[in-house]
Structures are given as C-alpha cells and as structure tokens.
Short mmCIF file of C-alpha atoms in Angstrom, two decimals:
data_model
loop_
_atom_site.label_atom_id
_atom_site.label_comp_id
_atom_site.label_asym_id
_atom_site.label_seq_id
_atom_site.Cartn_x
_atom_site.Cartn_y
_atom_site.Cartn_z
CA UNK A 1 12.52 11.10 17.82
CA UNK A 2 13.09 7.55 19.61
CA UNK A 3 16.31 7.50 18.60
CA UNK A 4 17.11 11.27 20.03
CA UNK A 5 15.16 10.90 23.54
CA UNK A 6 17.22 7.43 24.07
CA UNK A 7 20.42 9.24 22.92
CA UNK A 8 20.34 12.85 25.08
CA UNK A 9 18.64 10.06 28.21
CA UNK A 10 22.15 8.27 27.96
CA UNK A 11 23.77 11.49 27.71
CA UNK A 12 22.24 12.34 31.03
CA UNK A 13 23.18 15.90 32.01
CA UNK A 14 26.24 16.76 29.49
CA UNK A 15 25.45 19.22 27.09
CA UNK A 16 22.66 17.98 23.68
CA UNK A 17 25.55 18.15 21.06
CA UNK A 18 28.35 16.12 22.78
CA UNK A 19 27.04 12.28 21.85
CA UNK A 20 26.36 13.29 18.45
CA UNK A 21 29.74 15.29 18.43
CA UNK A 22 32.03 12.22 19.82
CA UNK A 23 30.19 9.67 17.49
CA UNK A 24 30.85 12.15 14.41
CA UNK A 25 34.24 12.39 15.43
CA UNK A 26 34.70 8.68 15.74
CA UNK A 27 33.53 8.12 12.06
CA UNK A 28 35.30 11.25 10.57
CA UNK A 29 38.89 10.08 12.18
CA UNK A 30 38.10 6.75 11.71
CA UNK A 31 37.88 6.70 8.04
CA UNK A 32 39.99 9.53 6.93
CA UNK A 33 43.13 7.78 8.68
CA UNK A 34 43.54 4.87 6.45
CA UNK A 35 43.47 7.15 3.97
CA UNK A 36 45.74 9.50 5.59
CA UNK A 37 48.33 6.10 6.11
CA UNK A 38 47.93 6.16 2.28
CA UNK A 39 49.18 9.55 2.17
CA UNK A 40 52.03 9.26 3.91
CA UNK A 41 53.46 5.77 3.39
CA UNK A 42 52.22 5.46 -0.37
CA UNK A 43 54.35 7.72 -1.85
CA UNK A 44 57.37 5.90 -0.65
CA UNK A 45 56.46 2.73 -2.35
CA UNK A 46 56.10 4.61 -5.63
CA UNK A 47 59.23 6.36 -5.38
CA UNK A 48 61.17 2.28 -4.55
CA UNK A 49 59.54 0.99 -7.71
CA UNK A 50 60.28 4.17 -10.20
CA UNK A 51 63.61 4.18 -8.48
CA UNK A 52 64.13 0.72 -9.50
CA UNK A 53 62.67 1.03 -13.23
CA UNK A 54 64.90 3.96 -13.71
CA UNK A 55 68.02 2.74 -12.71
CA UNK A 56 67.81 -0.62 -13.17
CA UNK A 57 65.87 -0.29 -16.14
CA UNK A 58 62.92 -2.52 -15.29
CA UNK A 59 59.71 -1.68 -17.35
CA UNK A 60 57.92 -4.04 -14.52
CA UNK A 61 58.70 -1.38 -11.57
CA UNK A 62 58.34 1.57 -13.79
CA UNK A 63 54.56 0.34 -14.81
CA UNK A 64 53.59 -0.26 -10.90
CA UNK A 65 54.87 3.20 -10.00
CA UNK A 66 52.60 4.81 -12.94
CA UNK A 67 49.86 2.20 -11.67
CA UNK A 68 50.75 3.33 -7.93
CA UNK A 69 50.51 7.02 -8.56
CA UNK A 70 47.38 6.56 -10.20
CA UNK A 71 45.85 5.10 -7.31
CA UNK A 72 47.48 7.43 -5.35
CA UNK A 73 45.62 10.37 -6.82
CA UNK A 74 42.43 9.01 -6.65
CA UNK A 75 43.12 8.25 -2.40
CA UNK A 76 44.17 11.75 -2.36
CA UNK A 77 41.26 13.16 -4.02
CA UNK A 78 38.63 11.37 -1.76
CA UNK A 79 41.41 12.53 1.24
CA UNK A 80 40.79 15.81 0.65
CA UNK A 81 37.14 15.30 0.86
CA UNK A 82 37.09 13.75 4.65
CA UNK A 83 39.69 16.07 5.62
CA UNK A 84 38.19 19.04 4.62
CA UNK A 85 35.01 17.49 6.51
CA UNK A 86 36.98 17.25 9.50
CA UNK A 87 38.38 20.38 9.75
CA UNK A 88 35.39 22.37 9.63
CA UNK A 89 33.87 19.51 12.13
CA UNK A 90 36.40 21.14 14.92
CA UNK A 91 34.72 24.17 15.20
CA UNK A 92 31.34 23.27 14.80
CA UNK A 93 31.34 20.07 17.10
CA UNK A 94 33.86 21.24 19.59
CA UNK A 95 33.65 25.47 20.39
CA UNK A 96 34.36 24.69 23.66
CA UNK A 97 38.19 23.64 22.60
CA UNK A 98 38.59 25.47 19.06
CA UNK A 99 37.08 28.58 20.51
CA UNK A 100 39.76 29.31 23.92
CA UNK A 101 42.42 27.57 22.06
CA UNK A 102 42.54 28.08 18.53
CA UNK A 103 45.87 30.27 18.58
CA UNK A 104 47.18 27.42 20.31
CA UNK A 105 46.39 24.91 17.60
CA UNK A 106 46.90 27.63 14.54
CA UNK A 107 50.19 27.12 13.93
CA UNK A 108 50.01 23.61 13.36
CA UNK A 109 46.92 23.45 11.56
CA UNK A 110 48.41 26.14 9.20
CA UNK A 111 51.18 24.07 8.74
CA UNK A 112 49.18 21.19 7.58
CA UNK A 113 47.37 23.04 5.13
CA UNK A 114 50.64 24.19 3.15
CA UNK A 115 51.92 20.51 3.78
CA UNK A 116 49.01 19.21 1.86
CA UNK A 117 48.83 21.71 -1.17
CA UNK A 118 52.68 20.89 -1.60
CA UNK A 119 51.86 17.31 -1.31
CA UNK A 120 48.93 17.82 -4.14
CA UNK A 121 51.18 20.23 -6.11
CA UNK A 122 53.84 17.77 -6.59
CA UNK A 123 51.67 14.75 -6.97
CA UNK A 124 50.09 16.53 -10.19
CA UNK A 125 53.39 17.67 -11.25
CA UNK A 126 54.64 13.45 -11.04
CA UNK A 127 51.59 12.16 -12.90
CA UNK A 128 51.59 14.49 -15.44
CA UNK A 129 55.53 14.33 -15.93
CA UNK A 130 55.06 10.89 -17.54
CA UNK A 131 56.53 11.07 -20.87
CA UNK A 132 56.85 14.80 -20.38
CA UNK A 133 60.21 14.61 -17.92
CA UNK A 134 63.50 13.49 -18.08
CA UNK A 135 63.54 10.11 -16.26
CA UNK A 136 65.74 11.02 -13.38
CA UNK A 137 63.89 14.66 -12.78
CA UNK A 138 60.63 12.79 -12.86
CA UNK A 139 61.77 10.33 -10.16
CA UNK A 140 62.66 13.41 -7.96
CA UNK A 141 59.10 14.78 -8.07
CA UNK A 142 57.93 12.34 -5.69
CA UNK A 143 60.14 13.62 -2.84
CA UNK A 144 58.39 16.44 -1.55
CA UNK A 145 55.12 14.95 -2.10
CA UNK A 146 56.34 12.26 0.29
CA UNK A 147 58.09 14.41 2.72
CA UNK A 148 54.75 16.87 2.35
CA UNK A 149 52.61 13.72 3.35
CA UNK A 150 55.17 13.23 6.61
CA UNK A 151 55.02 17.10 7.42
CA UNK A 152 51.37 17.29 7.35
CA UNK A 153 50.92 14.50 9.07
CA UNK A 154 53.41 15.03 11.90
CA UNK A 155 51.45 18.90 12.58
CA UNK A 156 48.13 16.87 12.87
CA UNK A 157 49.73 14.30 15.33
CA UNK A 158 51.48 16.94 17.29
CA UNK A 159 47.82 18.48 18.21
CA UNK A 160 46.74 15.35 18.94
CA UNK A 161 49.90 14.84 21.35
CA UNK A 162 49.22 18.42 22.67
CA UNK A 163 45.60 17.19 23.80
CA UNK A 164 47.43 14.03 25.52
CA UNK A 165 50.29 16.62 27.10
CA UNK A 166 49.26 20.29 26.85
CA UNK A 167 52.28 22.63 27.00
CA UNK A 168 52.39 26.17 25.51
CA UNK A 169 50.05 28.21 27.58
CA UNK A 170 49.14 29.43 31.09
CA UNK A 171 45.10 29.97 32.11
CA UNK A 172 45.14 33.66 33.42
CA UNK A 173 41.41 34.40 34.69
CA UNK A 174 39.52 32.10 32.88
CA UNK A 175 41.71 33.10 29.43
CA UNK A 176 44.46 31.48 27.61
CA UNK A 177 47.38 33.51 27.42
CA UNK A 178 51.16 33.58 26.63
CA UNK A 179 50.71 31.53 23.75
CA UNK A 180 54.14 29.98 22.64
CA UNK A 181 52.65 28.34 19.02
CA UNK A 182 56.21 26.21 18.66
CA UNK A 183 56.35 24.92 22.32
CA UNK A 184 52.62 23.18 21.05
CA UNK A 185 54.21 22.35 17.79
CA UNK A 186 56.96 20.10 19.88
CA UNK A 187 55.57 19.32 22.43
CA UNK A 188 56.90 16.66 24.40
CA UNK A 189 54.64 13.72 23.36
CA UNK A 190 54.61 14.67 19.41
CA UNK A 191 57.25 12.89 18.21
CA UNK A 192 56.89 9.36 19.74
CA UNK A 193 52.91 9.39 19.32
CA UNK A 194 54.28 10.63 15.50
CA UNK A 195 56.88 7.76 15.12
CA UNK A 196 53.77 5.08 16.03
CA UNK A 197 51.31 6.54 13.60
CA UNK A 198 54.34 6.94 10.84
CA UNK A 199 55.25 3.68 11.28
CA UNK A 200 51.50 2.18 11.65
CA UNK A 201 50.65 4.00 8.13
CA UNK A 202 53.36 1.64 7.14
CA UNK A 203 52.23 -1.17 8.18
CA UNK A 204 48.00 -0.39 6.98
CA UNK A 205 49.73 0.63 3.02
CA UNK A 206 52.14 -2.05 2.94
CA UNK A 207 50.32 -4.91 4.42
CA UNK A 208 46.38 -3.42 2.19
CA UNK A 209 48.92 -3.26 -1.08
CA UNK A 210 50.27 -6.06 -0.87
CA UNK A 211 46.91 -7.73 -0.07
CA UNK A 212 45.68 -7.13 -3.18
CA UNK A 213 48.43 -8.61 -5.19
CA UNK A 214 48.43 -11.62 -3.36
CA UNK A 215 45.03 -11.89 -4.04
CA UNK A 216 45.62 -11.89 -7.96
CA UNK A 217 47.95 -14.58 -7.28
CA UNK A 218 45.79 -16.70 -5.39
CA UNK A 219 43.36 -16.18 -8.80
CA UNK A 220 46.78 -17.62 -10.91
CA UNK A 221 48.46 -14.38 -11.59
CA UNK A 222 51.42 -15.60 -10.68
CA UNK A 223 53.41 -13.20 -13.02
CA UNK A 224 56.89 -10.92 -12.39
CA UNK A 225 54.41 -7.71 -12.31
CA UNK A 226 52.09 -9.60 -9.73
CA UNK A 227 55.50 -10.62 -7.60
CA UNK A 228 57.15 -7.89 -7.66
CA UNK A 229 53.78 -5.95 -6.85
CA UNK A 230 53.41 -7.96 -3.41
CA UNK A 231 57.32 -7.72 -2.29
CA UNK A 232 57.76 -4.23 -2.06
CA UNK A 233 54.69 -3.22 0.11
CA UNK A 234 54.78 -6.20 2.09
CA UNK A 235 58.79 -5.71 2.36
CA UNK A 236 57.47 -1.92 3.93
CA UNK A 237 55.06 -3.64 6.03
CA UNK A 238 57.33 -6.21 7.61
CA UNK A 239 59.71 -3.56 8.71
CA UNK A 240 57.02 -1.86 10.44
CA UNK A 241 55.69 -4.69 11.60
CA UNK A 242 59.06 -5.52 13.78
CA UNK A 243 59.72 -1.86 14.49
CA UNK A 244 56.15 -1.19 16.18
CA UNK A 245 56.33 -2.88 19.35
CA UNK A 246 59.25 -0.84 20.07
CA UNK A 247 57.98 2.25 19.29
CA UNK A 248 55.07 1.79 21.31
CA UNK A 249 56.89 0.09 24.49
CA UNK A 250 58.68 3.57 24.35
CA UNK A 251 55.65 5.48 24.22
CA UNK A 252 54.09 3.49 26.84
CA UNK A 253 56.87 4.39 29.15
CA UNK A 254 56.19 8.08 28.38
CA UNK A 255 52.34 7.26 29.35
CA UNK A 256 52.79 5.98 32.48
CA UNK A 257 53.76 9.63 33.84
CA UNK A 258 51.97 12.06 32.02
CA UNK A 259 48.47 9.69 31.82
CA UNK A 260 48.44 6.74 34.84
CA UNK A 261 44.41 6.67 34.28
CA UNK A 262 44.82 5.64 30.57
CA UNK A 263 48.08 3.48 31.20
CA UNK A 264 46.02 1.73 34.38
CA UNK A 265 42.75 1.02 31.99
CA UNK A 266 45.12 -0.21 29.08
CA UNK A 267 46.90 -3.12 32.07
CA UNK A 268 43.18 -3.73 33.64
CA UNK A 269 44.84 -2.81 36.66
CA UNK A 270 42.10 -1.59 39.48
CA UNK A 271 44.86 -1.42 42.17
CA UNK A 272 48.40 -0.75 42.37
CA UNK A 273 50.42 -3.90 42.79
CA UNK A 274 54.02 -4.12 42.59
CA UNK A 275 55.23 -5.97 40.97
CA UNK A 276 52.27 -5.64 38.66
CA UNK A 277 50.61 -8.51 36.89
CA UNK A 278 50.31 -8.71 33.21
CA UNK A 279 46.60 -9.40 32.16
CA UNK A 280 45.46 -10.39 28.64
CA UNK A 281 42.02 -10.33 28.31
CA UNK A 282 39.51 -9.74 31.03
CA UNK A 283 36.75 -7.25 31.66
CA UNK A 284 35.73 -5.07 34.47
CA UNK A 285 32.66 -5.90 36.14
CA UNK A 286 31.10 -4.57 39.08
CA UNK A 287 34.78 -2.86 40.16
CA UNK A 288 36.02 -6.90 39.58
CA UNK A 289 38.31 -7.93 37.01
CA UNK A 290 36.68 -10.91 35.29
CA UNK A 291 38.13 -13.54 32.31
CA UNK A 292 41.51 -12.82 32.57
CA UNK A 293 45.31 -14.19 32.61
CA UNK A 294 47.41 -12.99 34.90
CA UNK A 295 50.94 -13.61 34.27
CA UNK A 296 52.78 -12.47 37.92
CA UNK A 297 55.53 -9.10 37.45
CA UNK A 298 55.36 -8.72 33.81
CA UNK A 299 52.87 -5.76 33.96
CA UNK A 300 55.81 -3.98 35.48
CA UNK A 301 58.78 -5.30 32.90
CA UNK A 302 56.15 -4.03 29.70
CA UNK A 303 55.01 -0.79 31.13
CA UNK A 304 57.21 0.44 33.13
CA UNK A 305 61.02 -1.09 31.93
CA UNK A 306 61.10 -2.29 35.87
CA UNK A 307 61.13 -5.81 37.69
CA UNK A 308 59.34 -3.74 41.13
CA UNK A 309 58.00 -0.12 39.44
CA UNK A 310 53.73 -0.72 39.87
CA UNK A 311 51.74 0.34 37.38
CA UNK A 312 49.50 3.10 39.02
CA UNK A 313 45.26 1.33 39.73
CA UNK A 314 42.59 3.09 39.24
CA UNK A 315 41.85 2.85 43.24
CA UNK A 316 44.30 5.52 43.31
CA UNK A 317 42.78 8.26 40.96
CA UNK A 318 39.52 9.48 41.41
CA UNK A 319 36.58 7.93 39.68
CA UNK A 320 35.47 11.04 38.00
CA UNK A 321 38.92 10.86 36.12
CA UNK A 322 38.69 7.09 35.23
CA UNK A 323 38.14 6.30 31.18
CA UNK A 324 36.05 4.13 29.95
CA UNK A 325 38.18 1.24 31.44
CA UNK A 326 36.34 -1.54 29.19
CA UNK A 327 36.74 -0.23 25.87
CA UNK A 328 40.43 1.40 26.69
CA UNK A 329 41.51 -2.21 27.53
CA UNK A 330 39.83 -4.09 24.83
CA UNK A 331 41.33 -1.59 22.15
CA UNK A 332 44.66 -1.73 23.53
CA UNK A 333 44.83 -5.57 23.49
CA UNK A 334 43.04 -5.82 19.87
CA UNK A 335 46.00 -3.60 18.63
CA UNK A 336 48.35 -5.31 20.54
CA UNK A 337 47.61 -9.10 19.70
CA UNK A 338 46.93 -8.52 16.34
CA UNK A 339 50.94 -6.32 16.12
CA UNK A 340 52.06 -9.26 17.30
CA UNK A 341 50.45 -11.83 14.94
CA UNK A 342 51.77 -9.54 12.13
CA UNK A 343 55.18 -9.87 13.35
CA UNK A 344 55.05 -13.47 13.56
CA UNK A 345 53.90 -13.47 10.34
CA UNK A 346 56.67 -10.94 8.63
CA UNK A 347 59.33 -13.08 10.31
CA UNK A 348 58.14 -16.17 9.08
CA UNK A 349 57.67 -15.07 5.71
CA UNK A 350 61.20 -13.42 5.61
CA UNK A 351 63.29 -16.52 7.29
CA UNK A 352 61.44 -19.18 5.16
CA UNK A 353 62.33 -16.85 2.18
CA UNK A 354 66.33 -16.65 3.62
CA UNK A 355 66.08 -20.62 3.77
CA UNK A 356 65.08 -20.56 0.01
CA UNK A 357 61.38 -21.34 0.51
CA UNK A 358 58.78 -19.40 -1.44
CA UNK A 359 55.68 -19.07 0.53
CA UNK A 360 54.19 -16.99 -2.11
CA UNK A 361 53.46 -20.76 -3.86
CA UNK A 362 51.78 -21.87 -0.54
CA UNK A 363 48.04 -20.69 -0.82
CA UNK A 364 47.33 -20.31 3.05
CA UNK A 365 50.50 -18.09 2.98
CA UNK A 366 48.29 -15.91 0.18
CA UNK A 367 45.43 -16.07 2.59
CA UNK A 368 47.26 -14.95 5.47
CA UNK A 369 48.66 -11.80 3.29
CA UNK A 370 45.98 -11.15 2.06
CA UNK A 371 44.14 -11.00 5.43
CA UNK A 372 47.04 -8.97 7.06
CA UNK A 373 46.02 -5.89 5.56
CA UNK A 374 42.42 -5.62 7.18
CA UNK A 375 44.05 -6.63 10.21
CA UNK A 376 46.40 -4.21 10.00
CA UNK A 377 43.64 -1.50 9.67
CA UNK A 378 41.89 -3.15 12.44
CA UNK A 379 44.64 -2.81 14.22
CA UNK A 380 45.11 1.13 13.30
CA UNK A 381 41.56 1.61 14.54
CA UNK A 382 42.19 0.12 17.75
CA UNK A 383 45.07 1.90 18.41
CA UNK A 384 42.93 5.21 17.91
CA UNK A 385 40.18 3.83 20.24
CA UNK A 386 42.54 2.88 23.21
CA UNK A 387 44.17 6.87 22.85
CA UNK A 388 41.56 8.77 22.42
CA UNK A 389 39.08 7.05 24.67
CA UNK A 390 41.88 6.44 27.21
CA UNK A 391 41.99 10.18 27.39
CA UNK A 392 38.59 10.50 28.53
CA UNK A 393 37.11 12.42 29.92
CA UNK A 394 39.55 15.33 29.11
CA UNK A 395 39.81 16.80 25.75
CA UNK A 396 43.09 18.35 26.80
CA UNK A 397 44.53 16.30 29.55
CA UNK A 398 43.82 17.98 33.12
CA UNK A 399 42.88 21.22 31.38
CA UNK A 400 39.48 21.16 30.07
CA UNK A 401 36.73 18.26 29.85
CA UNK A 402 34.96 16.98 26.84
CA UNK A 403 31.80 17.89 28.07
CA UNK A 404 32.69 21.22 28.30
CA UNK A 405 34.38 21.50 24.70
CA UNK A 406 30.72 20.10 23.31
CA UNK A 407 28.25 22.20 22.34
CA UNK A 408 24.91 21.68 23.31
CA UNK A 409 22.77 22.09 19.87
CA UNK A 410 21.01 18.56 19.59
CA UNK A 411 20.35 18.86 15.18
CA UNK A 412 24.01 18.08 15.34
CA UNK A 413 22.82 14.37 15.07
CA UNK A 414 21.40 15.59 11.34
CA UNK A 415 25.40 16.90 10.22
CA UNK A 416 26.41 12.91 11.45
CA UNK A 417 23.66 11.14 9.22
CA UNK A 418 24.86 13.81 6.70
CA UNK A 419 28.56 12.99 7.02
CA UNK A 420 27.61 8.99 7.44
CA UNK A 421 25.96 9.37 3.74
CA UNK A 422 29.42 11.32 2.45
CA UNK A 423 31.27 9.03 3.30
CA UNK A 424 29.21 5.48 2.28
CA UNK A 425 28.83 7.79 -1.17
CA UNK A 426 32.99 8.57 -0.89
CA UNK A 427 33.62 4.95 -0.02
CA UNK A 428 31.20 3.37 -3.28
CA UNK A 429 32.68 5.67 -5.49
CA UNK A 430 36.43 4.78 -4.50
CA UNK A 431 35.19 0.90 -5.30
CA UNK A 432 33.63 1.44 -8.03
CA UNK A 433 36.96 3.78 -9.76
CA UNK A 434 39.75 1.28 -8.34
CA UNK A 435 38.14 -1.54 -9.63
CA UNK A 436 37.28 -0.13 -13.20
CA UNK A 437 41.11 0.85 -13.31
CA UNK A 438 42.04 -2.44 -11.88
CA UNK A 439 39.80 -4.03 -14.90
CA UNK A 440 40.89 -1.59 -17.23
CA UNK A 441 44.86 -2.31 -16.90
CA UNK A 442 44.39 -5.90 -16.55
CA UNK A 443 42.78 -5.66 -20.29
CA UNK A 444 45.63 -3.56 -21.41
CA UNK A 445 44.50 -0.41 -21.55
CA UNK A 446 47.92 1.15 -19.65
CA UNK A 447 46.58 4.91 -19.93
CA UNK A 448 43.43 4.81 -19.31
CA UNK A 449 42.39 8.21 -21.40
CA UNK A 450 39.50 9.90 -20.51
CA UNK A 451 36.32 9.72 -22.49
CA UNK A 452 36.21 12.50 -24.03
CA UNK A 453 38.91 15.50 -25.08
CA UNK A 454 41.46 15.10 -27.10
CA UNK A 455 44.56 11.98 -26.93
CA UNK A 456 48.17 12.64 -25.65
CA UNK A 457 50.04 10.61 -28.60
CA UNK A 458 53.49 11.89 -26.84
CA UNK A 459 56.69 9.63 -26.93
CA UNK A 460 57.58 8.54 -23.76
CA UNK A 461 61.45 8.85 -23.33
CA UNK A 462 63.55 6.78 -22.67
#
C-alpha cells in the first residue's frame, strides 16, 4: 500500500493507471526488442553461413547455420511470448489511444500478424528441412522468414512513426474520421525511424553473436568453427556500426521540424542560439544547464546540416509541451557515445585486419568484442528512451496526451508485477535452454534429440 500511495502522490492528478501503464510499457518494449533485433537481423546471418556451406561446400558454415537456426527458434518462441503480451497490453493500458484510433492502427497491426506467422511458418519449414530438402531449396527457405521478420517489423515501426508524425485522419467533433489506413502505413517518418531500428537490430545480433564466440576464444577455442562463428556477425555488426550515424543524422534532420521540443531536449538547448552550441554532457538544473562542454556552432552543423540554422530552445515552446529534458538528453548521448565507440572499434578491427594483423589473437581485442554486444543493447535501449520519452507528453504528437490515452484503474500495478515475473521466468528459461544446447554441442551431441519419441536416423544429403 506504501508503494501505491507514493506512486498515484507522484502521479499527482493524471489518471490511477497511467504510472503503472508507462512503467509496463517500458519493460514490455524494453525486453521484447532485443529479441525482436533477433528476429529480424538473425535470419540473415543464417542464410550467409548456409549460403556459404552450400556452395562452397564448407561443413564449418553449414553446422553454424543448423546451430544458428536452432537458436533462432528458441528466440522466436520466447518472442512470441512478449509480443503477444504486448499486444493485448495496448488495449488494456492505453483505451484512451487504441479505443479512438484503432482503425487507424489496424492495418498495420494486421499486417504484422501475417508477417509473423509467415516468419514462423517458414522458420519450421527450414529446421525441419535438414536432411529432408534438397540443399539449394533448403537454403531458399530462409528468405521469407527473413523478409517476414523485416515486414513485420517495418508495420510495428511505422505506428510508432505515426505516434511521432500522425497523418491519415481528420478529428470531426470529437471523432476520428476519414481514415486513410495506407497514408498511416507510410507515413512520412516510417521509413527513416525503420532504416535506424533495421540497422540497430544489426548492430545488437551481430555485435551479442559475435560476443559469444569471442568469448569461447578467450577460453582457448581458438578453432575454424569458433573463427568463422565471430566474423560473420561481427562483419554484420561493423557495417551497421558505420552506417548508423548516418541514418540517424538524417533522421535528426527530419526531427528538427516535425518535433523541436524533443530535438531541443536531445542538444540541452534551453534557448535558441544561432549558431547553436554542441553540448556533451550536462544536466538541467533549476532552468540552468550544468556539467557540460560546449563546443561553439556545431549544434547547428549536427542537427540541422547548417553553419547559422539554430536549433529551436525550449524558451520558445511552452513548458507544458517540454519532455522530460534530463532523461531525453542523457539517452540520446548514451546512444550516441557508445555508436561512436562501436565505430571506432569496427574500423580498427577491420584496418588492422587489411594491414594483416589478427586482433582476434590479442585478448583485450576479445574483451572489447565481447563487451560490444551489451553495449550495443545498451545502446538500443537508449535510443528507445530518448524517442519515446522525447515525445512526451503526447502519445500522438500534438493530437492527444498520454494522460489522456491512460486509463485510470490503479490494480493495473498487479498486471506489471505479473508481466515483471513473465518475463524474469521467460528470461531464466532462455539461459537455462541456450546454455544446455551450448553444452550439449560442445560435447558432440550435433542433434540434440528430444528425450523421448522416437529417433530420425534419416541420411542427410549431400
């Protein structure tokens, strides 16, 4: 009861169920998108490393693939879980939104839902083709589970984007009407705010992957399968990596017009200078920005591709439009240094490799890879943070508020300590499997059969 009196006192007078709602929604979204960066950049490592044990007949690549998909399924599985959690979290945290708008947001929704049972479809169809299809048929399987994985994701971005640019509707006496579901569908923010989260699901697989072999070779492993196991999700990552910061330099052009308020507490900047400073680090303290580095006109060359062009301060919007200017800055920064440490890093790696120089021998090398994938996550996380907080406090930008999209039943804090335990049961049980297959295969046992029914004895072609 302590617990609920200090929460709905900080709450103040917004409706019972919106803290419970937002931290709910933080934890959902925050978990279920590394997995979702699984789903969508995972399948294209699997398809490079069957593509290379098929045609260049290397029993190496062919094993990781079978090992990949494997690992695959089981992300998938525990995927489905947290996503199926979320979606029915929409409408009961948020009636406000999911009740005026939901024929805006059905089309895409819908169209995530067939993107994911054609994603799980095909996924069974490639791990039980093993020995079953011809080689070059098999390999083709993964495909549309990989271009299913970019579809889905893509319709769940593009609602996202919607909420940071609403198009697709007019507000006729309190109603939505003239509904146009394609206009939400591509709407004008989707595919940039798509191309960042594509390309950061790169960069979370690739970098996590290749984490983990590096790890077995900082424990001696030092084999082809262990080598070849850490080049071709870190060569995934690395591209990423470099491609990032201009993905999001292009989206934070498009965010200076339609959102100044997010764009102003991302630079820290409380008044409109031009040209405007660049500030890394610093807080906001009694309307006074504190702890900073201010590097003169660079705020302007970054955000807004101009040597004079100011980036918009918060002076200049009202103060019952302003985000939560601490936590929008911090997140954008975290994201930001640590991008940029991971491209120092992939550049490094690559030109000492060019110059003949294995790093993979140097053991702080190992340690770095093998801390660039929680980075990377870290990183993923932040980059969440900074746009959906930055939004704040609209749900849909300039249409409706999150207070009002909240309900206001306080036992919604029970469904987030039910949802907490889901997932801390999801999470120990993904452990516990990944590691017993991980055991398993490094004893020998390739197939890992089931305990009990009966043994596939097949032939496996060749």
């Amino acid at each position: 009861m302590v617990v609920l009196e200090v929460a709905q006192a900080l709450a103040g007078e917004d409706p019972a169920g919106l803290l419970p709602a937002r931290q709910q929604m933080a934890l959902s979204l925050g978990w279920h998108i590394v997995l979702a960066s699984f789903g969508v950049a995972f399948p294209a490592m699997i398809l490079v490393a069957h593509w290379r044990g098929v045609y260049r007949d290397d029993p190496v690549a062919l094993t990781l693939a079978r090992r990949w998909a494997k690992v695959s399924a089981v992300l998938f599985a525990i995927g489905a879980v947290s996503g199926t959690v979320l979606s029915f979290e929409m409408g009961l945290l948020w009636p406000g939104l999911m009740g005026p708008f939901g024929d805006v947001l059905g089309l895409p929704f819908a169209f995530e839902g067939l993107s994911f049972f054609v994603e799980a479809i095909f996924l069974g169809i490639y791990l039980y083709g093993w020995g079953r299809l011809r080689p070059r048929l098999h390999l083709l399987m993964i495909v549309p589970m990989a271009v299913a994985g970019v579809v889905g994701t893509y319709c769940v971005i593009s609602v996202n984007a919607w909420m940071n640019m609403p198009v697709g509707f007019r507000i006729e006496g309190g109603e939505v009407v003239d509904v146009d579901p394609w206009a939400v569908l591509f709407n004008p923010g989707a595919v940039l705010q798509f191309a960042h989260m594509w390309v950061a699901a790169y960069m979370v697989a690739g970098f996590l992957v290749a984490g983990v072999y590096a790890a077995g070779m900082l424990r001696g492993r030092r084999d082809r399968h262990h080598r070849l196991g850490f080049t071709v999700p870190f060569a995934f990552a690395s591209v990423g990596a470099v491609v990032q910061p201009f993905v999001g330099h292009l989206l934070g052009l498009r965010i200076a017009e339609a959102q100044p308020a997010k764009l102003a507490a991302f630079e820290l900047a409380t008044e409109t200078e031009s040209p405007s400073p660049l500030r890394l680090g610093g807080l906001l303290i009694d309307g006074e920005v504190r702890y900073s580095l201010d590097i003169p006109g660079l705020g302007s060359i970054i955000a807004r591709n101009s040597f004079t062009e100011p980036v918009v301060g918060l002076n200049s919007i009202p103060a019952s439009d302003h985000p939560p200017v601490n936590i929008t800055h911090v997140a954008f920064q975290t994201m930001v240094g640590i991008g940029t440490l991971l491209v120092v890093v992939v550049l490094v790696y690559w030109l000492a490799r060019w110059r003949g120089h294995d790093l993979t021998a140097n053991r702080w090398a190992l340690r770095l890879a093998v801390v660039a994938g929680p980075l990377a996550v870290v990183a993923l996380e932040a980059g969440w943070i900074a746009t959906e907080v930055g939004r704040q406090p609209w749900v849909v930008y300039g249409v409706l508020r999150t207070p009002d999209a909240a309900g206001d039943n306080p036992d919604i804090w029970m469904l987030l300590v039910a949802t907490a335990i889901l997932y801390t049961a999801l999470t120990v049980g993904a452990v516990t499997v990944l590691r017993s297959m991980a055991r398993r295969w490094r004893a020998g046992e390739e197939d890992l059969p089931s305990p009990y029914g009966p043994q596939d004895e097949s032939p496996v072609p060749r």
